[in-house]
Amino acid sequence: MAAWVVLADRPGTIERRELPVPAPAPDELLVRVRACGVCRTDLHVRDHELPPHRDQVVPGHEAVGNVVAVGDEVTGPEVGSRVGVPWLRRTCGTCPYCTRGRENLCPASRYTGWDANGGYATYATVPAAYAYELPTGYSAEEPAPLLCAGIIGYRALRRAELPEGGRLGIYGFGASAHLTAQLAVAEGATVHVLTRSPAAQALALELGAASARDARTGPPEPLDSAILFAPAGDLVPSALEALDSGGTLAIAGIHLSDIPALNYGRHLFRERTVRSVTANTREDGRAFLAAATAHRLRPTLSPYAFAHADRALDDLAAGRVHGAAVLRMPEDDRAGCPGGVLA
């Protein structure tokens, strides 16, 4: 099968390879990938900002496809089902975090596209218990960014503790932010977007934001809550200073540049709170996908041919992606298809 891999000794690049079609483990599904989102976390894996966990790993954790084979222990989904292959791949299920409903903090957690091969390939495996049933009414490509960008944005929104009808600031406006903004607006929030990109500002206003301006200008009113999606630690003081008394800042990224020194009086006093976001639970995923269906969230897509996955990552790094980048998989690749089945 065709695949792209990250090399442990060459940060900043991915290479096209031909790999064997993987066999599913007893509790896994084999999925024929139809589309895969291009996430900023893939950049962190490519650039070794997330240290390599295995050599020649296939990145990608927003994969949408059809089940073509199942392991011996799988009771569902069935062959032919459309599923999503997400970031969270496995947890231990027995540690205090898992048993308290906080499996996103499991110290034994494993991740698709980092610990195991992901969706930048024509086939991928996923443990059946961690695959998502996808909402109806979406094309083959539209659900892809929902599987990480959407889910992480959902968790960040909940971690930000936005009050009903509150004022939300969103810093950075890429794949995750543009979905989170839609959800917040649908739930009755006033959303102010802070981003330097004129194209992103225009998209934010189109999606219902009350304002869109450069982060250095700041929002037009104090914020009840804020979410930092941009991986820029130097925005933390600005975001905290924009919060009203009792406000909360949620930092959504898996990687962040250094945060400058904070002034207690300007940034933290009056019970302002800073919270991080670490991965997600499966319940987060199910709840977000239900919300995406209820509110008819629509990703803005920038599609790329599978052969141009390297270009998609370069464009994402340079800020040239409008909305969410998604790889379109070749439709005529039947080589190695198990039993000749191509759902």
mmCIF file of C-alpha atoms in Angstrom:
data_model
loop_
_atom_site.group_PDB
_atom_site.id
_atom_site.type_symbol
_atom_site.label_atom_id
_atom_site.label_comp_id
_atom_site.label_asym_id
_atom_site.label_seq_id
_atom_site.Cartn_x
_atom_site.Cartn_y
_atom_site.Cartn_z
ATOM 1 C CA MET A 1 0.000 0.000 0.000
ATOM 2 C CA ALA A 2 1.034 3.613 -0.433
ATOM 3 C CA ALA A 3 2.020 5.478 2.714
ATOM 4 C CA TRP A 4 3.948 8.467 4.008
ATOM 5 C CA VAL A 5 6.375 8.030 6.910
ATOM 6 C CA VAL A 6 8.239 10.199 9.412
ATOM 7 C CA LEU A 7 11.908 9.326 9.860
ATOM 8 C CA ALA A 8 13.330 9.317 13.396
ATOM 9 C CA ASP A 9 16.685 10.639 12.192
ATOM 10 C CA ARG A 10 15.372 13.328 9.808
ATOM 11 C CA PRO A 11 13.107 15.911 11.446
ATOM 12 C CA GLY A 12 11.099 18.212 9.215
ATOM 13 C CA THR A 13 10.327 15.818 6.378
ATOM 14 C CA ILE A 14 8.072 12.934 5.394
ATOM 15 C CA GLU A 15 8.768 10.353 2.685
ATOM 16 C CA ARG A 16 6.512 8.332 0.394
ATOM 17 C CA ARG A 17 6.922 4.573 0.840
ATOM 18 C CA GLU A 18 5.303 1.300 -0.181
ATOM 19 C CA LEU A 19 4.386 -0.719 2.919
ATOM 20 C CA PRO A 20 2.598 -4.030 3.489
ATOM 21 C CA VAL A 21 -1.118 -3.756 4.185
ATOM 22 C CA PRO A 22 -1.372 -4.211 7.967
ATOM 23 C CA ALA A 23 -3.222 -7.129 9.508
ATOM 24 C CA PRO A 24 -5.660 -6.211 12.271
ATOM 25 C CA ALA A 25 -4.938 -7.498 15.774
ATOM 26 C CA PRO A 26 -7.691 -9.607 17.379
ATOM 27 C CA ASP A 27 -9.427 -6.489 18.779
ATOM 28 C CA GLU A 28 -8.806 -4.249 15.760
ATOM 29 C CA LEU A 29 -10.438 -3.157 12.524
ATOM 30 C CA LEU A 30 -8.685 -2.813 9.184
ATOM 31 C CA VAL A 31 -9.915 0.359 7.509
ATOM 32 C CA ARG A 32 -9.623 1.378 3.858
ATOM 33 C CA VAL A 33 -8.874 5.076 4.275
ATOM 34 C CA ARG A 34 -10.913 7.458 2.110
ATOM 35 C CA ALA A 35 -9.706 10.753 3.573
ATOM 36 C CA CYS A 36 -7.379 11.905 6.337
ATOM 37 C CA GLY A 37 -7.194 15.289 7.990
ATOM 38 C CA VAL A 38 -3.872 17.099 8.240
ATOM 39 C CA CYS A 39 -3.522 18.205 11.853
ATOM 40 C CA ARG A 40 -1.003 20.507 13.501
ATOM 41 C CA THR A 41 -0.058 17.562 15.720
ATOM 42 C CA ASP A 42 1.181 15.839 12.547
ATOM 43 C CA LEU A 43 3.534 18.788 12.142
ATOM 44 C CA HIS A 44 4.798 18.339 15.698
ATOM 45 C CA VAL A 45 5.437 14.639 14.950
ATOM 46 C CA ARG A 46 7.154 15.437 11.630
ATOM 47 C CA ASP A 47 9.340 18.129 13.158
ATOM 48 C CA HIS A 48 10.147 16.040 16.293
ATOM 49 C CA GLU A 49 8.606 18.677 18.562
ATOM 50 C CA LEU A 50 6.886 15.558 19.822
ATOM 51 C CA PRO A 51 9.855 13.201 20.227
ATOM 52 C CA PRO A 52 9.730 10.160 17.923
ATOM 53 C CA HIS A 53 8.156 7.092 19.506
ATOM 54 C CA ARG A 54 9.001 4.813 16.575
ATOM 55 C CA ASP A 55 10.953 5.085 13.347
ATOM 56 C CA GLN A 56 9.095 5.377 10.043
ATOM 57 C CA VAL A 57 5.746 5.921 11.708
ATOM 58 C CA VAL A 58 2.853 6.749 9.385
ATOM 59 C CA PRO A 59 1.325 10.014 10.661
ATOM 60 C CA GLY A 60 -2.335 10.966 10.564
ATOM 61 C CA HIS A 61 -5.093 10.574 13.145
ATOM 62 C CA GLU A 62 -8.156 12.038 11.456
ATOM 63 C CA ALA A 63 -8.838 9.146 9.095
ATOM 64 C CA VAL A 64 -12.239 8.332 7.608
ATOM 65 C CA GLY A 65 -12.813 5.044 5.841
ATOM 66 C CA ASN A 66 -14.637 1.763 5.535
ATOM 67 C CA VAL A 67 -13.996 -1.410 7.518
ATOM 68 C CA VAL A 68 -12.643 -4.123 5.203
ATOM 69 C CA ALA A 69 -11.571 -6.740 7.774
ATOM 70 C CA VAL A 70 -11.966 -7.363 11.509
ATOM 71 C CA GLY A 71 -9.986 -9.205 14.173
ATOM 72 C CA ASP A 72 -11.239 -12.429 15.750
ATOM 73 C CA GLU A 73 -12.433 -10.704 18.938
ATOM 74 C CA VAL A 74 -14.339 -7.855 17.268
ATOM 75 C CA THR A 75 -18.124 -7.847 17.617
ATOM 76 C CA GLY A 76 -18.639 -4.535 15.813
ATOM 77 C CA PRO A 77 -18.450 -2.420 13.738
ATOM 78 C CA GLU A 78 -18.991 -4.774 10.805
ATOM 79 C CA VAL A 79 -17.247 -4.967 7.451
ATOM 80 C CA GLY A 80 -18.524 -2.150 5.255
ATOM 81 C CA SER A 81 -19.190 0.262 8.131
ATOM 82 C CA ARG A 82 -17.834 3.788 7.838
ATOM 83 C CA VAL A 83 -15.703 4.713 10.853
ATOM 84 C CA GLY A 84 -13.317 7.352 12.101
ATOM 85 C CA VAL A 85 -9.754 6.575 13.201
ATOM 86 C CA PRO A 86 -8.808 9.107 15.924
ATOM 87 C CA TRP A 87 -5.765 10.278 17.901
ATOM 88 C CA LEU A 88 -6.465 8.339 21.122
ATOM 89 C CA ARG A 89 -5.677 4.711 20.273
ATOM 90 C CA ARG A 90 -5.437 2.800 23.549
ATOM 91 C CA THR A 91 -5.551 3.289 27.306
ATOM 92 C CA CYS A 92 -4.941 0.790 30.084
ATOM 93 C CA GLY A 93 -8.492 0.927 31.487
ATOM 94 C CA THR A 94 -7.314 0.158 35.032
ATOM 95 C CA CYS A 95 -5.292 3.130 36.304
ATOM 96 C CA PRO A 96 -6.892 5.761 38.592
ATOM 97 C CA TYR A 97 -7.327 8.140 35.657
ATOM 98 C CA CYS A 98 -9.135 5.581 33.516
ATOM 99 C CA THR A 99 -11.387 4.443 36.350
ATOM 100 C CA ARG A 100 -12.315 8.062 37.169
ATOM 101 C CA GLY A 101 -13.371 8.878 33.617
ATOM 102 C CA ARG A 102 -10.149 10.742 32.798
ATOM 103 C CA GLU A 103 -8.589 8.275 30.375
ATOM 104 C CA ASN A 104 -7.002 11.187 28.480
ATOM 105 C CA LEU A 105 -4.472 11.313 31.356
ATOM 106 C CA CYS A 106 -3.692 7.578 31.327
ATOM 107 C CA PRO A 107 0.106 7.181 31.597
ATOM 108 C CA ALA A 108 -0.051 4.117 29.337
ATOM 109 C CA SER A 109 -2.078 5.848 26.614
ATOM 110 C CA ARG A 110 -1.067 5.313 23.000
ATOM 111 C CA TYR A 111 -1.763 7.482 19.971
ATOM 112 C CA THR A 112 -2.449 6.949 16.282
ATOM 113 C CA GLY A 113 0.189 8.462 14.019
ATOM 114 C CA TRP A 114 2.747 8.637 16.834
ATOM 115 C CA ASP A 115 2.876 5.283 18.657
ATOM 116 C CA ALA A 116 1.209 3.329 15.822
ATOM 117 C CA ASN A 117 0.803 3.870 12.100
ATOM 118 C CA GLY A 118 -1.946 6.271 11.125
ATOM 119 C CA GLY A 119 -3.996 7.536 8.233
ATOM 120 C CA TYR A 120 -1.457 8.884 5.732
ATOM 121 C CA ALA A 121 -1.843 5.528 4.014
ATOM 122 C CA THR A 122 -4.425 3.655 2.002
ATOM 123 C CA TYR A 123 -5.065 1.267 4.909
ATOM 124 C CA ALA A 124 -4.915 1.694 8.675
ATOM 125 C CA THR A 125 -5.833 -0.333 11.729
ATOM 126 C CA VAL A 126 -7.725 0.896 14.781
ATOM 127 C CA PRO A 127 -8.851 -0.848 17.974
ATOM 128 C CA ALA A 128 -12.590 -1.347 17.559
ATOM 129 C CA ALA A 129 -13.290 0.138 21.003
ATOM 130 C CA TYR A 130 -11.599 3.421 19.992
ATOM 131 C CA ALA A 131 -13.094 3.858 16.516
ATOM 132 C CA TYR A 132 -15.932 6.348 16.130
ATOM 133 C CA GLU A 133 -19.252 5.868 14.417
ATOM 134 C CA LEU A 134 -19.533 8.897 12.159
ATOM 135 C CA PRO A 135 -22.498 11.256 11.844
ATOM 136 C CA THR A 136 -24.622 11.029 8.726
ATOM 137 C CA GLY A 137 -25.083 13.838 6.228
ATOM 138 C CA TYR A 138 -21.384 14.433 5.660
ATOM 139 C CA SER A 139 -19.253 13.735 2.606
ATOM 140 C CA ALA A 140 -16.311 11.321 2.677
ATOM 141 C CA GLU A 141 -13.930 14.160 3.560
ATOM 142 C CA GLU A 142 -15.934 16.422 5.891
ATOM 143 C CA PRO A 143 -15.788 14.202 9.022
ATOM 144 C CA ALA A 144 -11.972 14.011 8.938
ATOM 145 C CA PRO A 145 -11.209 17.234 10.875
ATOM 146 C CA LEU A 146 -14.019 16.467 13.310
ATOM 147 C CA LEU A 147 -11.971 13.513 14.611
ATOM 148 C CA CYS A 148 -9.259 15.589 16.286
ATOM 149 C CA ALA A 149 -9.627 19.282 15.526
ATOM 150 C CA GLY A 150 -13.291 19.130 16.442
ATOM 151 C CA ILE A 151 -12.967 16.864 19.463
ATOM 152 C CA ILE A 152 -10.026 18.765 20.969
ATOM 153 C CA GLY A 153 -11.851 22.036 20.369
ATOM 154 C CA TYR A 154 -14.880 20.601 22.148
ATOM 155 C CA ARG A 155 -12.798 19.592 25.171
ATOM 156 C CA ALA A 156 -11.068 22.987 25.191
ATOM 157 C CA LEU A 157 -14.451 24.739 25.129
ATOM 158 C CA ARG A 158 -15.648 22.716 28.095
ATOM 159 C CA ARG A 159 -12.360 23.274 29.950
ATOM 160 C CA ALA A 160 -12.750 27.026 29.379
ATOM 161 C CA GLU A 161 -15.966 26.914 31.457
ATOM 162 C CA LEU A 162 -17.789 29.416 29.269
ATOM 163 C CA PRO A 163 -20.947 30.568 31.059
ATOM 164 C CA GLU A 164 -24.267 30.416 29.230
ATOM 165 C CA GLY A 165 -24.446 33.318 26.793
ATOM 166 C CA GLY A 166 -20.862 34.250 27.662
ATOM 167 C CA ARG A 167 -18.110 36.070 25.795
ATOM 168 C CA LEU A 168 -15.487 33.745 24.306
ATOM 169 C CA GLY A 169 -12.134 34.743 22.845
ATOM 170 C CA ILE A 170 -10.476 32.385 20.344
ATOM 171 C CA TYR A 171 -6.771 32.931 19.667
ATOM 172 C CA GLY A 172 -5.661 31.439 16.367
ATOM 173 C CA PHE A 173 -8.166 30.331 13.748
ATOM 174 C CA GLY A 174 -7.208 27.074 12.075
ATOM 175 C CA ALA A 175 -8.953 23.726 11.800
ATOM 176 C CA SER A 176 -9.878 23.315 15.452
ATOM 177 C CA ALA A 177 -10.795 26.935 16.108
ATOM 178 C CA HIS A 178 -13.154 27.284 13.157
ATOM 179 C CA LEU A 179 -15.170 24.279 14.358
ATOM 180 C CA THR A 180 -15.152 25.391 17.994
ATOM 181 C CA ALA A 181 -16.367 28.850 16.989
ATOM 182 C CA GLN A 182 -19.333 27.333 15.144
ATOM 183 C CA LEU A 183 -20.269 25.239 18.170
ATOM 184 C CA ALA A 184 -19.935 28.149 20.606
ATOM 185 C CA VAL A 185 -22.076 30.415 18.416
ATOM 186 C CA ALA A 186 -24.683 27.647 18.064
ATOM 187 C CA GLU A 187 -24.783 27.368 21.861
ATOM 188 C CA GLY A 188 -25.443 31.085 22.258
ATOM 189 C CA ALA A 189 -21.987 32.533 22.944
ATOM 190 C CA THR A 190 -20.586 35.819 21.682
ATOM 191 C CA VAL A 191 -17.336 34.863 19.956
ATOM 192 C CA HIS A 192 -14.380 37.180 19.356
ATOM 193 C CA VAL A 193 -11.601 35.783 17.154
ATOM 194 C CA LEU A 194 -8.010 36.985 17.508
ATOM 195 C CA THR A 195 -5.828 36.097 14.521
ATOM 196 C CA ARG A 196 -3.424 37.992 12.277
ATOM 197 C CA SER A 197 -4.575 36.346 9.030
ATOM 198 C CA PRO A 198 -7.015 38.479 7.001
ATOM 199 C CA ALA A 199 -8.414 35.334 5.350
ATOM 200 C CA ALA A 200 -8.981 33.716 8.746
ATOM 201 C CA GLN A 201 -10.617 36.896 10.038
ATOM 202 C CA ALA A 202 -13.002 36.868 7.073
ATOM 203 C CA LEU A 203 -13.861 33.206 7.657
ATOM 204 C CA ALA A 204 -14.488 33.867 11.352
ATOM 205 C CA LEU A 205 -16.982 36.613 10.565
ATOM 206 C CA GLU A 206 -18.635 34.408 7.945
ATOM 207 C CA LEU A 207 -19.094 31.692 10.582
ATOM 208 C CA GLY A 208 -20.791 34.043 13.018
ATOM 209 C CA ALA A 209 -18.040 35.625 15.110
ATOM 210 C CA ALA A 210 -18.957 39.008 16.563
ATOM 211 C CA SER A 211 -15.502 40.376 15.807
ATOM 212 C CA ALA A 212 -12.223 39.272 14.238
ATOM 213 C CA ARG A 213 -9.019 41.220 14.714
ATOM 214 C CA ASP A 214 -5.309 40.878 15.399
ATOM 215 C CA ALA A 215 -4.436 39.425 18.804
ATOM 216 C CA ARG A 216 -2.257 42.433 19.585
ATOM 217 C CA THR A 217 -5.306 44.682 19.246
ATOM 218 C CA GLY A 218 -7.263 42.561 21.673
ATOM 219 C CA PRO A 219 -10.994 41.848 21.838
ATOM 220 C CA PRO A 220 -13.530 44.697 21.918
ATOM 221 C CA GLU A 221 -14.844 43.713 25.360
ATOM 222 C CA PRO A 222 -13.684 41.704 28.390
ATOM 223 C CA LEU A 223 -13.909 37.936 27.978
ATOM 224 C CA ASP A 224 -15.546 35.370 30.229
ATOM 225 C CA SER A 225 -13.427 32.614 28.702
ATOM 226 C CA ALA A 226 -10.701 32.198 26.106
ATOM 227 C CA ILE A 227 -9.107 29.353 24.185
ATOM 228 C CA LEU A 228 -5.574 29.530 22.838
ATOM 229 C CA PHE A 229 -5.258 27.350 19.737
ATOM 230 C CA ALA A 230 -2.133 28.970 18.285
ATOM 231 C CA PRO A 231 1.020 27.208 19.592
ATOM 232 C CA ALA A 232 2.433 30.576 20.668
ATOM 233 C CA GLY A 233 3.233 30.963 24.341
ATOM 234 C CA ASP A 234 3.748 34.708 23.930
ATOM 235 C CA LEU A 235 -0.031 35.082 23.484
ATOM 236 C CA VAL A 236 -0.780 33.734 26.973
ATOM 237 C CA PRO A 237 -0.244 37.068 28.783
ATOM 238 C CA SER A 238 -2.436 38.902 26.240
ATOM 239 C CA ALA A 239 -5.198 36.335 26.547
ATOM 240 C CA LEU A 240 -5.109 36.446 30.352
ATOM 241 C CA GLU A 241 -5.154 40.233 30.387
ATOM 242 C CA ALA A 242 -8.254 40.188 28.165
ATOM 243 C CA LEU A 243 -10.184 38.047 30.657
ATOM 244 C CA ASP A 244 -12.787 39.572 32.930
ATOM 245 C CA SER A 245 -12.676 38.770 36.645
ATOM 246 C CA GLY A 246 -13.118 35.051 37.223
ATOM 247 C CA GLY A 247 -12.349 34.223 33.580
ATOM 248 C CA THR A 248 -10.666 31.050 32.364
ATOM 249 C CA LEU A 249 -8.062 30.521 29.636
ATOM 250 C CA ALA A 250 -7.807 27.015 28.156
ATOM 251 C CA ILE A 251 -4.633 26.206 26.206
ATOM 252 C CA ALA A 252 -5.587 23.661 23.577
ATOM 253 C CA GLY A 253 -2.309 22.727 21.907
ATOM 254 C CA ILE A 254 -0.232 19.612 22.519
ATOM 255 C CA HIS A 255 2.891 21.758 21.992
ATOM 256 C CA LEU A 256 3.449 25.387 23.019
ATOM 257 C CA SER A 257 6.398 27.725 22.772
ATOM 258 C CA ASP A 258 7.678 29.214 26.021
ATOM 259 C CA ILE A 259 5.350 31.471 28.006
ATOM 260 C CA PRO A 260 6.836 34.838 29.017
ATOM 261 C CA ALA A 261 6.915 35.910 32.647
ATOM 262 C CA LEU A 262 3.472 36.787 33.983
ATOM 263 C CA ASN A 263 2.591 39.748 36.182
ATOM 264 C CA TYR A 264 0.375 38.577 39.002
ATOM 265 C CA GLY A 265 -1.744 41.715 39.168
ATOM 266 C CA ARG A 266 -2.257 42.142 35.412
ATOM 267 C CA HIS A 267 -2.642 38.515 34.390
ATOM 268 C CA LEU A 268 -3.778 36.299 37.277
ATOM 269 C CA PHE A 269 -5.317 38.347 40.079
ATOM 270 C CA ARG A 270 -9.117 38.478 40.450
ATOM 271 C CA GLU A 271 -9.307 34.714 40.140
ATOM 272 C CA ARG A 272 -8.332 34.319 36.533
ATOM 273 C CA THR A 273 -7.513 30.687 35.740
ATOM 274 C CA VAL A 274 -5.193 28.977 33.244
ATOM 275 C CA ARG A 275 -5.983 25.391 32.237
ATOM 276 C CA SER A 276 -4.278 23.030 29.811
ATOM 277 C CA VAL A 277 -5.970 20.490 27.546
ATOM 278 C CA THR A 278 -4.485 17.003 27.228
ATOM 279 C CA ALA A 279 -5.883 14.806 24.463
ATOM 280 C CA ASN A 280 -9.503 13.740 25.010
ATOM 281 C CA THR A 281 -11.653 10.934 26.299
ATOM 282 C CA ARG A 282 -13.825 8.770 24.088
ATOM 283 C CA GLU A 283 -16.841 10.336 25.782
ATOM 284 C CA ASP A 284 -15.605 13.733 24.565
ATOM 285 C CA GLY A 285 -15.525 12.331 21.052
ATOM 286 C CA ARG A 286 -19.007 10.867 21.210
ATOM 287 C CA ALA A 287 -20.440 14.040 22.744
ATOM 288 C CA PHE A 288 -18.807 16.268 20.152
ATOM 289 C CA LEU A 289 -19.927 14.156 17.189
ATOM 290 C CA ALA A 290 -23.467 14.262 18.565
ATOM 291 C CA ALA A 291 -23.201 18.060 18.844
ATOM 292 C CA ALA A 292 -21.806 18.286 15.310
ATOM 293 C CA THR A 293 -24.880 16.433 14.080
ATOM 294 C CA ALA A 294 -27.331 18.472 16.158
ATOM 295 C CA HIS A 295 -25.882 21.826 15.093
ATOM 296 C CA ARG A 296 -24.852 20.795 11.555
ATOM 297 C CA LEU A 297 -21.279 21.988 11.955
ATOM 298 C CA ARG A 298 -19.549 22.336 8.604
ATOM 299 C CA PRO A 299 -15.781 22.174 8.210
ATOM 300 C CA THR A 300 -14.170 24.510 5.699
ATOM 301 C CA LEU A 301 -11.861 22.197 3.765
ATOM 302 C CA SER A 302 -8.654 22.674 1.819
ATOM 303 C CA PRO A 303 -8.291 19.339 -0.015
ATOM 304 C CA TYR A 304 -4.948 17.917 -1.137
ATOM 305 C CA ALA A 305 -4.205 14.865 -3.246
ATOM 306 C CA PHE A 306 -2.637 12.052 -1.231
ATOM 307 C CA ALA A 307 0.513 12.418 -3.365
ATOM 308 C CA HIS A 308 0.921 15.947 -1.994
ATOM 309 C CA ALA A 309 0.824 15.172 1.728
ATOM 310 C CA ASP A 310 4.250 16.742 2.164
ATOM 311 C CA ARG A 311 3.007 19.952 0.563
ATOM 312 C CA ALA A 312 -0.079 19.977 2.810
ATOM 313 C CA LEU A 313 2.126 19.890 5.915
ATOM 314 C CA ASP A 314 4.385 22.619 4.527
ATOM 315 C CA ASP A 315 1.361 24.798 3.792
ATOM 316 C CA LEU A 316 -0.015 24.199 7.275
ATOM 317 C CA ALA A 317 3.311 25.186 8.826
ATOM 318 C CA ALA A 318 3.406 28.371 6.727
ATOM 319 C CA GLY A 319 -0.174 29.378 7.525
ATOM 320 C CA ARG A 320 -1.392 28.881 3.955
ATOM 321 C CA VAL A 321 -4.273 26.493 4.801
ATOM 322 C CA HIS A 322 -7.809 27.875 4.783
ATOM 323 C CA GLY A 323 -9.874 26.008 7.363
ATOM 324 C CA ALA A 324 -8.796 22.364 7.583
ATOM 325 C CA ALA A 325 -6.461 20.525 5.224
ATOM 326 C CA VAL A 326 -7.632 17.049 4.172
ATOM 327 C CA LEU A 327 -5.870 14.389 2.105
ATOM 328 C CA ARG A 328 -7.940 12.736 -0.605
ATOM 329 C CA MET A 329 -6.952 9.099 -0.989
ATOM 330 C CA PRO A 330 -6.625 7.500 -4.417
ATOM 331 C CA GLU A 331 -9.798 5.638 -5.329
ATOM 332 C CA ASP A 332 -8.243 3.078 -7.662
ATOM 333 C CA ASP A 333 -5.706 1.458 -5.326
ATOM 334 C CA ARG A 334 -6.936 -2.116 -4.933
ATOM 335 C CA ALA A 335 -3.495 -3.661 -4.513
ATOM 336 C CA GLY A 336 -3.285 -5.749 -1.399
ATOM 337 C CA CYS A 337 -6.957 -5.368 -0.577
ATOM 338 C CA PRO A 338 -7.960 -8.241 1.716
ATOM 339 C CA GLY A 339 -10.041 -10.761 -0.159
ATOM 340 C CA GLY A 340 -10.538 -8.281 -2.982
ATOM 341 C CA VAL A 341 -13.020 -6.385 -0.824
ATOM 342 C CA LEU A 342 -13.146 -2.664 -1.378
ATOM 343 C CA ALA A 343 -16.063 -1.116 0.459
#
